[in-house]
Amino acid sequence: MSESLSIYSSIPFVVLLLLIALMPLALPKFWDKNKNKAIATAIVSLPILIYLLLNFKVELVHNIKDYISFIILLASLFIVSGGILMKGDLRATPAVNAIFLAIGAVIANVIGTTGASMLLIRPLLKTNSERKFTAHIPVFFIFLVSNIGGCLTPLGDPPLFLGYLRGVPFTWTLTLWPEWLVLLVIILIVFYIWDKMAYARESKESLVRDIESIEPLGVSGKINFLFLA
């Protein structure tokens, strides 16, 4: 279907992006209401929807089925992982943070990037709550756990799941493990060096609070692991 669509069919999408970028600045009170956002999105989307229904009805229905499967996977991982709470406060050293990211990148292939992100972001932020220079940590978390980590299985990354639905063998993505490992190691090294420099800037008071606040990791909502399986 993409080969038959005119370049002009992308105009509604471009307009929508412009609305998202400009409306908060031009009409902040209007754009602050979700109802107005929904109305604007519907108005912009309606022309292309009518065009697709008139010219590509069969292809549109097929793509909607794939999209529904995609959303169901995302929603289930988000909801179930949100029911698992990892509690605790480890010492926020660069090594501990790097281990957090490495573990997240691995389990993202089993429970998905969404599931791994929901599961680990809270204890990671809690662990680093006593430190001041931590703005880089969520950024690397997004790189490694929320994106790169899940590239080895269709369960790991929802776009790969779409590929699986369209006939890509389930185990094909496992052949990417050398590239995955190299990229993982490189980014972890960069993160460790960055976090090491940030850790050296922390005040003694922050480091003392970090040590005094240590709390063993614990998990509540374990029943949800069965649903993830």
Short mmCIF file of N, CA and C in Angstrom, two decimals, residues 33-46:
data_model
loop_
_atom_site.label_atom_id
_atom_site.label_comp_id
_atom_site.label_asym_id
_atom_site.label_seq_id
_atom_site.Cartn_x
_atom_site.Cartn_y
_atom_site.Cartn_z
N LYS A 33 -6.38 20.99 27.22
CA LYS A 33 -7.51 20.08 27.41
C LYS A 33 -7.40 18.90 26.44
N ASN A 34 -7.49 17.69 26.99
CA ASN A 34 -7.38 16.49 26.16
C ASN A 34 -8.49 16.40 25.11
N LYS A 35 -9.67 16.94 25.46
CA LYS A 35 -10.77 16.91 24.51
C LYS A 35 -10.42 17.69 23.24
N ASN A 36 -9.80 18.84 23.42
CA ASN A 36 -9.42 19.65 22.26
C ASN A 36 -8.33 18.97 21.43
N LYS A 37 -7.42 18.29 22.10
CA LYS A 37 -6.39 17.53 21.37
C LYS A 37 -7.04 16.44 20.53
N ALA A 38 -8.01 15.75 21.13
CA ALA A 38 -8.69 14.66 20.41
C ALA A 38 -9.45 15.20 19.20
N ILE A 39 -10.12 16.34 19.38
CA ILE A 39 -10.88 16.94 18.27
C ILE A 39 -9.94 17.34 17.14
N ALA A 40 -8.84 17.99 17.49
CA ALA A 40 -7.88 18.43 16.47
C ALA A 40 -7.29 17.23 15.73
N THR A 41 -6.97 16.17 16.47
CA THR A 41 -6.42 14.97 15.86
C THR A 41 -7.42 14.32 14.91
N ALA A 42 -8.69 14.27 15.33
CA ALA A 42 -9.74 13.68 14.50
C ALA A 42 -9.94 14.47 13.21
N ILE A 43 -9.94 15.79 13.32
CA ILE A 43 -10.14 16.65 12.14
C ILE A 43 -9.00 16.46 11.14
N VAL A 44 -7.78 16.41 11.65
CA VAL A 44 -6.63 16.26 10.76
C VAL A 44 -6.60 14.86 10.13
N SER A 45 -7.02 13.86 10.89
CA SER A 45 -6.93 12.47 10.42
C SER A 45 -8.06 12.07 9.49
N LEU A 46 -9.19 12.76 9.59
CA LEU A 46 -10.38 12.36 8.83
C LEU A 46 -10.16 12.31 7.32
#
